[in-house]
Amino acid sequence: MTTLKKIIVGAISTIFLLAVVIGIVHNVIRSPKSDHHHIGSSEEKINVAAVTKSIDSLCQLTDYKETCIQTLNSVSTDNKTTDPKLAVTASIKSTLAEYGQFIAKSKNIGNGTTDKLNKQALSDCQELLAFANSELQDALDSSEKGDAENIRRRSKDLNNWLSAVMAYQVTCIDGLTHPELKSEMTNGMNKATELTKNALAIITEITKFLDSMKGALNLKDNVFGAGGRKLLNSGSIGDRYPYWFGAAERKLLQAAQTKKVTPDAVVAKDGSGDCNTIQQCIDKIPAVREGRYIIHVKAGVYHENVIIGKKTKDVFMYGDGARRTTVTASLNNVDGVTTFNSATFAAMGSGFICKSMGFSNTAGAIKHQAVALRVQSDLSAFFNCRMDAYQDTLYAHAHRQFYRNCVISGTVDFIFGMSTTVIQNCLIIVRKPMDNQQNIVTANGRNYKYQESGFVIQNCRIVPDRFLSPVRTKIRSYLGRPWKENSRTVIMESQIGDLIQPEGWLEWNGDFALKTLTYGEYNNRGPGADVSKRVKWPGYHVFKKNDVLPYTVDSFISGSSWIKYSGIPFISGLKN
């Protein structure tokens, strides 16, 4: 973008922000508890007259301006103005409506396909589109409550839901290998993609504005904290849940600690429990229940593929140790299984917490994509767990995730996905790949600038395994590469071994994403942490302290508002 264009866009943005605040301030002062902004008084009419181009100004900040104008005009009384709440709600509602139409049409795509892999990928698309529809409904329900202040309070949740929708779009299309099918699905989803991106842009820009104007809006400082708001209730000591959480979300955070719980179900291979397999116990979880459902998986090697469905929420599962309680399987891409379906263990329902278990995919490097653990669960956490495979070991697919004191091993892109994830105090083991391969620790799939997603690796150790160690100077290993256009990965306060190449990071394909990615390192140590010979890409940065603060547990995944209730220790900010 040229300097002149930046100045023009900046000026337009400023006009919009200054104009809209007039109406918002009046609304907050007039009725803090009001759920709607009514236009009626002469003062309000004067204020509206002062913002004759507010829709145009806001839509200048989106990628698809005409689509944006059409969307916002639908909730405007004069086709020129709209308040922030209505803008956000309208953008989500239009996206949801488009998805509803496309889901019906998409069922006819590839009806005659006989190819096993693409047939499965089309089935994945139907499941993923249903997920997207559900996420959008959650976002709409949340945005329709309260006033503009509610939008500000729930902005991270709204971004989280919409970012997941984008993850499902990408997963659907990437799973298709037949060019015609991929093209038909992509083209059919174009409008939905445009609307999703616009909604993310609108939510982000309006939230920035509301956060920056907290004084003018007469909001108390104690409702703000890391990332724009204080996450804990400012009321009584005993009520420490985020004040913006509802009753259902409070239940989600009531995670019991293993030392104090009586499990609802026990899995044991020897028949001494309630189930012989993990999946049996998951399938028996009541659809309607109170609080968190607790499953103890006794020591043993469980040869099965496990799926915790999206509707199965608030599960706490614990084993007898990451090497003693292990789930293992070997589904893989070479044998005709999509990456999405190759996972040995898949956790989708929100609020999944796991302790002291191991997950492995034993397909081997020769089978390429073979996932050990796929996580789509929002507000999920793993403690003292282990994930072992080669390519694509940990699929941190979508939503907010936290990993602590875990072991993650692999070769190619073995930590990948589109989630908002912090990996803390973990041992990351790089294995020996096939002769024609290089090792890449991360491949983040953030594909739009307004998504808050990305990977953060903090206070971890990155080391070679015993087979790679003797040849670590001959086999090239890298910290990451950009899977998608806005890939984002930050490595901080970690020990990096000498297996990592001096340039640190690897291109995906030529200059793809090198200007739009965000890769950063901060205060790392070890022979592989020397940044003097790192890549010179526009998107790569050696961060200073202030640069890295947005990537701490508290700021990046609002960790203090939910991880503490899982009983899992964590560093909320920087270690030093």
XYZ file of C-alpha atoms in Angstrom:
576
model
C 0.000 0.000 0.000
C 1.370 3.407 -0.960
C 1.971 6.115 1.636
C -0.755 8.293 0.103
C -3.250 5.449 0.194
C -2.396 4.745 3.817
C -3.022 8.400 4.690
C -6.375 8.417 2.881
C -7.554 5.168 4.473
C -6.360 6.366 7.870
C -8.250 9.620 7.500
C -11.431 7.839 6.453
C -11.090 5.450 9.408
C -10.639 8.360 11.790
C -13.747 10.108 10.442
C -15.748 6.928 10.962
C -14.491 6.412 14.496
C -15.102 9.982 15.573
C -18.533 9.988 13.981
C -19.784 6.740 15.475
C -18.621 7.574 19.002
C -21.166 10.417 19.169
C -24.041 7.981 18.963
C -22.396 5.420 21.240
C -21.587 7.854 24.014
C -25.133 9.121 23.985
C -26.453 5.566 24.109
C -24.243 4.570 27.054
C -25.079 7.689 29.058
C -28.769 7.502 28.196
C -29.300 3.889 29.200
C -26.371 1.634 30.168
C -28.650 -1.391 30.396
C -30.443 -0.855 27.116
C -30.173 -3.665 24.569
C -31.073 -1.442 21.627
C -30.123 1.939 20.212
C -33.266 3.843 19.361
C -33.155 6.960 17.225
C -35.767 9.474 18.255
C -34.644 12.622 20.022
C -33.551 15.767 18.169
C -30.066 15.329 19.647
C -29.815 11.818 18.232
C -31.033 13.031 14.833
C -28.293 15.651 14.792
C -25.725 12.996 15.684
C -26.908 10.714 12.908
C -26.675 13.584 10.430
C -23.025 13.942 11.365
C -22.207 10.385 10.247
C -23.591 10.325 6.721
C -20.783 8.107 5.433
C -20.243 5.755 8.362
C -21.060 2.614 6.352
C -18.714 3.635 3.551
C -15.992 4.407 6.075
C -16.285 1.071 7.841
C -16.459 -0.887 4.608
C -13.227 0.742 3.415
C -11.519 -1.399 6.061
C -12.829 -4.674 4.621
C -11.481 -6.692 1.692
C -14.850 -6.950 -0.051
C -16.275 -3.452 0.115
C -19.330 -3.835 -2.126
C -20.393 -6.955 -0.250
C -19.930 -5.075 3.011
C -22.049 -2.114 1.860
C -24.857 -4.435 0.766
C -24.760 -6.206 4.135
C -24.814 -3.063 6.270
C -27.392 -1.259 4.138
C -29.812 -4.023 5.113
C -29.844 -2.748 8.719
C -29.617 0.956 7.995
C -32.543 3.347 8.014
C -30.934 5.642 5.462
C -28.455 3.370 3.625
C -25.652 5.486 5.061
C -25.361 4.853 8.786
C -25.494 2.014 11.273
C -24.430 1.536 14.865
C -21.609 -0.900 15.818
C -23.845 -3.578 17.298
C -26.082 -3.707 14.236
C -23.045 -3.759 11.946
C -21.564 -6.782 13.729
C -24.879 -8.626 13.988
C -25.744 -7.996 10.340
C -22.335 -9.222 9.143
C -22.665 -12.475 11.091
C -26.296 -13.010 10.139
C -25.576 -12.602 6.421
C -22.674 -15.058 6.676
C -24.900 -17.596 8.424
C -27.593 -17.224 5.764
C -25.061 -17.754 2.971
C -23.747 -20.895 4.660
C -27.259 -22.261 4.957
C -27.762 -21.871 1.219
C -24.370 -23.308 0.305
C -24.712 -26.355 2.568
C -27.821 -27.376 0.614
C -26.071 -26.865 -2.733
C -22.811 -28.539 -1.693
C -24.495 -31.892 -1.192
C -24.688 -32.247 -4.981
C -20.977 -31.615 -5.532
C -19.120 -34.768 -6.545
C -22.115 -37.095 -6.353
C -20.588 -39.526 -8.851
C -17.143 -39.596 -7.267
C -15.723 -43.086 -6.773
C -12.210 -42.111 -5.706
C -11.873 -43.173 -2.066
C -9.853 -40.192 -0.843
C -12.004 -37.529 -2.532
C -15.211 -39.262 -1.506
C -14.051 -39.091 2.090
C -12.965 -35.480 1.635
C -16.457 -34.575 0.384
C -17.915 -36.239 3.449
C -15.482 -34.210 5.580
C -16.756 -31.053 3.864
C -20.329 -31.772 4.908
C -19.234 -32.265 8.506
C -17.056 -29.158 8.463
C -19.779 -27.001 6.925
C -22.133 -28.148 9.671
C -19.478 -27.129 12.206
C -19.222 -23.724 10.535
C -22.983 -23.276 10.685
C -22.942 -24.081 14.407
C -20.095 -21.652 15.135
C -21.881 -18.869 13.264
C -25.079 -19.508 15.201
C -23.132 -19.220 18.472
C -21.587 -15.971 17.271
C -24.959 -14.570 16.221
C -26.622 -15.506 19.509
C -23.825 -13.766 21.404
C -23.761 -10.624 19.243
C -27.517 -10.089 19.515
C -27.362 -9.824 23.306
C -26.866 -6.484 25.001
C -25.439 -3.387 23.366
C -22.182 -2.303 21.728
C -20.363 -2.827 25.028
C -21.301 -6.503 24.827
C -19.626 -6.655 21.414
C -16.458 -5.276 22.971
C -16.603 -7.732 25.847
C -17.199 -10.726 23.618
C -14.921 -9.688 20.755
C -12.357 -12.430 21.393
C -15.106 -15.039 21.410
C -16.630 -13.678 18.219
C -13.223 -13.668 16.530
C -12.616 -17.188 17.824
C -15.855 -18.544 16.351
C -15.347 -16.845 12.987
C -11.698 -17.916 12.835
C -12.879 -21.497 13.332
C -15.304 -21.046 10.436
C -12.370 -20.052 8.232
C -10.420 -23.075 9.462
C -13.254 -25.355 8.385
C -13.356 -23.720 4.948
C -9.645 -24.355 4.451
C -9.815 -27.922 5.774
C -12.671 -28.776 3.434
C -10.982 -27.441 0.308
C -7.484 -28.729 1.166
C -8.821 -32.257 1.609
C -9.929 -32.422 -2.025
C -7.262 -33.562 -4.478
C -9.366 -33.720 -7.668
C -8.919 -30.340 -9.466
C -12.533 -30.065 -10.657
C -13.983 -30.913 -7.256
C -11.623 -28.501 -5.527
C -12.530 -25.744 -7.982
C -16.271 -26.359 -7.683
C -16.144 -26.343 -3.877
C -13.932 -23.238 -3.795
C -16.124 -21.284 -6.205
C -19.281 -22.320 -4.410
C -17.847 -21.140 -1.109
C -16.491 -17.820 -2.418
C -19.385 -15.673 -1.174
C -19.342 -17.340 2.250
C -15.597 -16.723 2.470
C -16.020 -13.054 1.567
C -18.709 -12.583 4.199
C -16.677 -14.358 6.881
C -13.644 -12.174 6.225
C -15.759 -9.031 6.244
C -17.359 -10.015 9.544
C -13.918 -10.547 11.093
C -12.767 -7.163 9.832
C -15.864 -5.376 11.137
C -15.635 -6.994 14.575
C -11.930 -6.257 14.889
C -12.091 -2.622 13.808
C -15.139 -1.803 15.912
C -13.544 -3.427 18.967
C -10.325 -1.458 18.472
C -12.394 1.681 18.377
C -14.419 0.853 21.493
C -11.259 -0.115 23.414
C -9.497 3.098 22.401
C -12.465 5.224 23.467
C -13.007 3.768 26.944
C -12.628 7.211 28.550
C -15.127 8.872 26.251
C -17.515 5.990 26.784
C -17.342 6.520 30.554
C -16.186 2.936 31.196
C -14.259 2.115 34.336
C -10.640 1.063 33.935
C -11.185 -2.148 35.882
C -13.205 -3.696 33.077
C -10.112 -3.570 30.908
C -7.101 -5.808 31.089
C -4.775 -7.674 28.767
C -6.005 -7.435 25.246
C -8.574 -4.757 26.047
C -10.549 -6.043 29.009
C -10.147 -7.425 32.486
C -11.078 -11.078 32.330
C -12.029 -11.740 35.928
C -15.133 -10.606 37.700
C -14.496 -7.439 39.666
C -17.145 -8.485 42.175
C -16.827 -10.819 45.150
C -13.744 -12.946 45.784
C -15.760 -16.126 45.479
C -17.019 -15.302 41.992
C -13.869 -15.508 39.898
C -15.265 -16.443 36.539
C -15.070 -13.918 33.701
C -17.931 -11.493 34.115
C -18.827 -11.884 30.451
C -19.423 -15.644 30.759
C -22.921 -17.078 30.975
C -24.132 -19.960 33.133
C -23.279 -22.636 30.581
C -19.726 -21.343 30.225
C -19.273 -21.264 33.985
C -20.093 -24.962 34.116
C -17.507 -25.551 31.417
C -14.795 -24.088 33.650
C -15.628 -26.237 36.690
C -12.794 -28.666 35.983
C -11.960 -30.981 38.860
C -8.398 -31.976 39.734
C -7.417 -35.632 39.419
C -6.386 -35.996 43.040
C -9.824 -34.989 44.293
C -12.249 -36.533 41.843
C -14.310 -39.649 41.567
C -14.574 -40.550 37.885
C -17.953 -40.984 36.238
C -16.513 -43.815 34.168
C -13.387 -45.995 34.168
C -11.771 -47.508 31.073
C -9.743 -50.685 31.646
C -8.472 -53.239 29.154
C -8.662 -56.032 31.738
C -12.394 -55.649 32.240
C -12.132 -54.109 35.715
C -13.721 -50.826 34.597
C -16.978 -49.682 33.083
C -15.667 -49.991 29.513
C -12.955 -51.947 27.702
C -12.312 -49.161 25.191
C -12.159 -45.381 25.453
C -14.725 -44.873 22.707
C -17.255 -47.060 24.541
C -17.126 -44.793 27.575
C -17.358 -41.654 25.442
C -20.410 -43.025 23.644
C -22.097 -43.609 27.014
C -21.782 -39.990 28.172
C -25.335 -38.728 28.838
C -26.558 -36.082 26.413
C -28.066 -34.132 29.312
C -26.031 -33.857 32.495
C -24.776 -31.408 35.085
C -21.145 -30.307 35.270
C -18.035 -31.945 33.891
C -17.904 -35.643 32.937
C -14.775 -37.364 34.223
C -13.192 -40.447 32.642
C -10.229 -42.345 34.097
C -8.324 -44.392 31.524
C -6.283 -47.022 33.339
C -2.795 -48.034 32.243
C -2.642 -49.920 28.978
C -2.135 -49.580 25.240
C -5.471 -48.866 23.571
C -5.458 -49.718 19.859
C -8.359 -47.608 18.635
C -9.338 -44.404 16.887
C -11.195 -42.177 19.332
C -13.555 -39.308 18.531
C -15.044 -36.927 21.071
C -17.813 -35.307 19.044
C -18.603 -31.610 18.895
C -21.728 -32.022 21.025
C -19.835 -33.885 23.754
C -18.614 -31.006 25.891
C -16.883 -30.546 29.243
C -15.022 -33.857 29.388
C -12.074 -34.347 31.715
C -10.006 -37.431 30.847
C -6.945 -38.613 32.714
C -4.633 -41.590 32.474
C -1.967 -43.185 34.643
C 0.944 -41.546 32.827
C 1.808 -40.559 29.273
C 3.833 -43.749 28.756
C 1.495 -46.010 30.719
C -1.862 -44.966 29.227
C -1.440 -44.767 25.450
C -3.888 -44.546 22.552
C -2.426 -45.717 19.258
C -3.500 -46.311 15.657
C -2.051 -45.970 12.151
C -4.503 -44.311 9.751
C -2.687 -42.242 7.125
C -2.921 -40.340 3.848
C -1.028 -42.825 1.685
C -3.622 -45.498 2.465
C -6.444 -43.240 1.300
C -7.465 -41.438 4.498
C -7.741 -37.650 4.641
C -5.439 -35.859 7.062
C -8.526 -34.730 8.985
C -9.633 -38.346 9.522
C -6.216 -39.860 10.153
C -6.108 -38.764 13.803
C -5.712 -41.472 16.396
C -7.557 -39.268 18.882
C -9.823 -36.334 17.973
C -11.251 -33.921 20.555
C -13.954 -31.600 19.227
C -16.401 -30.808 22.043
C -15.489 -27.606 23.896
C -13.836 -27.665 27.303
C -11.870 -30.914 26.864
C -9.142 -31.311 29.465
C -6.654 -34.173 29.365
C -3.907 -35.224 31.753
C -1.278 -37.959 31.792
C -2.042 -39.732 28.511
C -0.129 -40.591 25.354
C -1.303 -40.424 21.731
C 0.568 -41.950 18.808
C 0.225 -42.690 15.123
C 2.497 -45.571 14.143
C 2.047 -45.338 10.356
C 5.652 -44.176 10.031
C 7.352 -41.485 7.964
C 6.770 -43.377 4.708
C 2.998 -42.920 5.045
C 3.257 -39.091 5.077
C 0.308 -37.316 6.791
C -0.640 -39.370 9.843
C -2.040 -37.455 12.817
C -1.666 -38.614 16.407
C -3.906 -35.958 18.015
C -6.412 -33.565 16.429
C -7.890 -30.866 18.640
C -10.832 -28.666 17.699
C -12.068 -28.216 21.274
C -12.334 -24.615 22.438
C -10.760 -23.838 25.824
C -8.981 -27.195 25.781
C -5.886 -28.054 27.783
C -3.366 -30.915 27.852
C -1.022 -31.549 30.772
C 1.715 -34.200 31.110
C 0.662 -35.739 27.793
C 2.654 -37.133 24.887
C 2.056 -36.973 21.115
C 4.236 -39.124 18.845
C 4.211 -39.529 15.066
C 6.198 -38.289 12.061
C 4.444 -35.936 9.630
C 1.522 -33.921 11.096
C 1.710 -35.272 14.648
C -0.327 -32.599 16.432
C -3.180 -31.086 14.453
C -4.085 -28.020 16.518
C -7.048 -27.519 14.236
C -9.168 -24.662 15.604
C -10.123 -22.605 18.667
C -8.158 -21.789 21.842
C -5.782 -24.472 23.125
C -3.108 -24.859 25.794
C -0.372 -27.501 26.197
C 1.806 -27.752 29.309
C 4.579 -30.205 30.260
C 3.922 -32.307 27.170
C 6.212 -34.175 24.778
C 5.568 -33.641 21.060
C 7.660 -35.519 18.496
C 7.710 -35.639 14.703
C 9.415 -34.665 11.462
C 7.511 -32.662 8.813
C 5.107 -29.885 9.915
C 4.485 -31.895 13.040
C 2.759 -29.067 14.902
C 0.235 -27.627 12.442
C -3.254 -26.170 12.223
C -5.259 -22.961 12.377
C -5.958 -22.624 16.099
C -4.973 -20.063 18.737
C -2.511 -22.177 20.691
C 0.111 -21.769 23.392
C 2.598 -24.589 23.971
C 4.376 -24.010 27.253
C 7.119 -25.874 29.168
C 7.054 -28.712 26.650
C 9.712 -30.960 25.145
C 9.602 -30.772 21.344
C 11.529 -33.693 19.841
C 12.576 -33.642 16.197
C 12.891 -37.144 14.736
C 14.900 -38.524 11.839
C 12.854 -38.169 8.622
C 13.092 -40.103 5.361
C 16.238 -39.550 3.312
C 14.622 -37.034 0.953
C 12.925 -34.966 3.666
C 13.660 -31.951 5.843
C 12.306 -31.376 9.338
C 9.894 -28.521 10.032
C 8.570 -28.083 13.567
C 5.550 -25.850 12.821
C 3.236 -25.060 9.920
C 0.660 -22.536 11.009
C -2.424 -22.072 8.823
C -3.663 -18.597 9.754
C -4.949 -17.305 6.419
C -6.474 -13.899 7.165
C -5.008 -10.822 8.805
C -7.957 -10.260 11.167
C -7.813 -13.740 12.709
C -6.362 -13.742 16.229
C -5.054 -17.276 15.719
C -1.458 -18.486 15.641
C 1.078 -20.604 17.535
C 3.136 -19.560 20.548
C 5.921 -21.780 21.868
C 7.118 -20.574 25.267
C 9.780 -21.913 27.645
C 10.092 -25.146 25.674
C 13.068 -27.244 24.569
C 13.572 -28.132 20.901
C 15.933 -31.118 20.613
C 16.782 -34.016 18.258
C 15.898 -37.590 19.134
C 18.612 -40.208 19.497
C 18.409 -41.272 15.849
C 18.581 -37.763 14.437
C 21.262 -36.527 16.814
C 24.278 -38.172 15.084
C 23.227 -36.741 11.682
C 21.613 -33.479 12.824
C 24.173 -31.369 10.899
C 23.435 -33.240 7.664
C 19.623 -33.232 7.842
C 18.168 -29.743 7.731
C 15.705 -28.797 10.468
C 13.682 -25.580 10.718
C 11.425 -23.877 13.252
C 8.559 -23.472 10.809
C 7.215 -22.598 7.396
C 4.131 -20.644 6.264
C 1.338 -23.035 5.379
C -1.083 -20.186 4.679
C -0.774 -16.521 3.719
C -0.935 -14.962 7.191
C 0.878 -17.726 9.071
C 1.835 -16.654 12.595
C 4.282 -18.350 14.975
C 6.179 -16.918 17.928
C 8.941 -18.771 19.766
C 10.016 -17.200 23.033
C 12.059 -17.960 26.132
C 12.870 -21.419 24.769
C 15.971 -23.613 24.471
C 16.781 -24.275 20.805
C 19.280 -26.987 19.982
C 21.982 -26.888 17.312
C 19.906 -29.007 14.946
C 18.072 -25.870 13.748
C 19.538 -24.252 10.644
C 21.068 -20.753 11.112
C 18.349 -19.196 8.912
C 15.773 -20.686 11.269
C 12.731 -20.717 8.990
C 11.879 -22.277 5.624
C 9.884 -20.995 2.632
C 6.715 -22.857 1.699
C 6.862 -22.074 -2.003
C 9.087 -19.289 -3.291
C 8.084 -15.904 -1.899
C 4.580 -17.046 -0.885
C 3.471 -15.364 2.388
C 6.903 -13.932 3.184
C 5.474 -10.392 3.368
C 2.228 -11.263 5.148
C 3.347 -13.835 7.715
C 4.249 -12.968 11.312
C 7.179 -14.968 12.651
C 8.985 -13.847 15.750
C 11.609 -14.903 18.265
C 12.229 -13.475 21.705
C 14.817 -14.185 24.389
C 15.568 -17.737 23.308
C 18.718 -19.560 24.336
C 20.923 -22.399 23.137
C 23.124 -22.918 20.066
C 20.150 -22.817 17.686
C 18.837 -19.512 19.065
C 21.405 -17.242 17.391
C 19.353 -14.818 15.263
C 22.266 -13.136 13.473
C 21.835 -15.286 10.353
C 18.058 -15.604 10.395
C 15.910 -15.082 7.280
C 15.447 -11.483 6.133
C 11.762 -11.806 5.268
C 9.532 -8.740 5.773
C 7.304 -10.747 8.112
C 10.093 -12.081 10.346
C 10.990 -10.184 13.520
C 13.356 -10.410 16.431
C 10.924 -9.211 19.057
C 11.526 -6.854 21.945
C 9.653 -7.254 25.211
C 6.745 -4.987 24.317
C 6.327 -6.750 20.969
C 5.922 -10.153 22.561
C 3.479 -9.251 25.344
C 0.399 -9.835 23.129
C 1.533 -13.448 22.751
C 1.552 -14.386 26.419
C -1.022 -16.815 27.824
C -3.131 -14.030 29.330
C -3.245 -11.879 26.215
C -3.275 -14.502 23.475
C -5.742 -17.067 24.847
C -7.127 -15.220 27.923
C -5.577 -18.013 29.964
C -6.143 -16.667 33.461
C -9.879 -16.712 32.861
C -10.070 -20.482 32.311
C -6.822 -22.479 32.592
C -6.580 -21.956 36.351
C -9.841 -23.849 36.867
C -8.374 -26.946 35.196
C -5.770 -27.352 37.921
C -2.997 -27.069 35.314
C -0.064 -24.778 36.193
C 0.836 -22.057 33.713
C 2.904 -18.921 33.194
C 0.423 -16.127 32.555
C 2.949 -13.630 31.193
C 6.660 -13.777 30.443
C 8.896 -16.053 32.458
C 11.535 -13.347 32.869
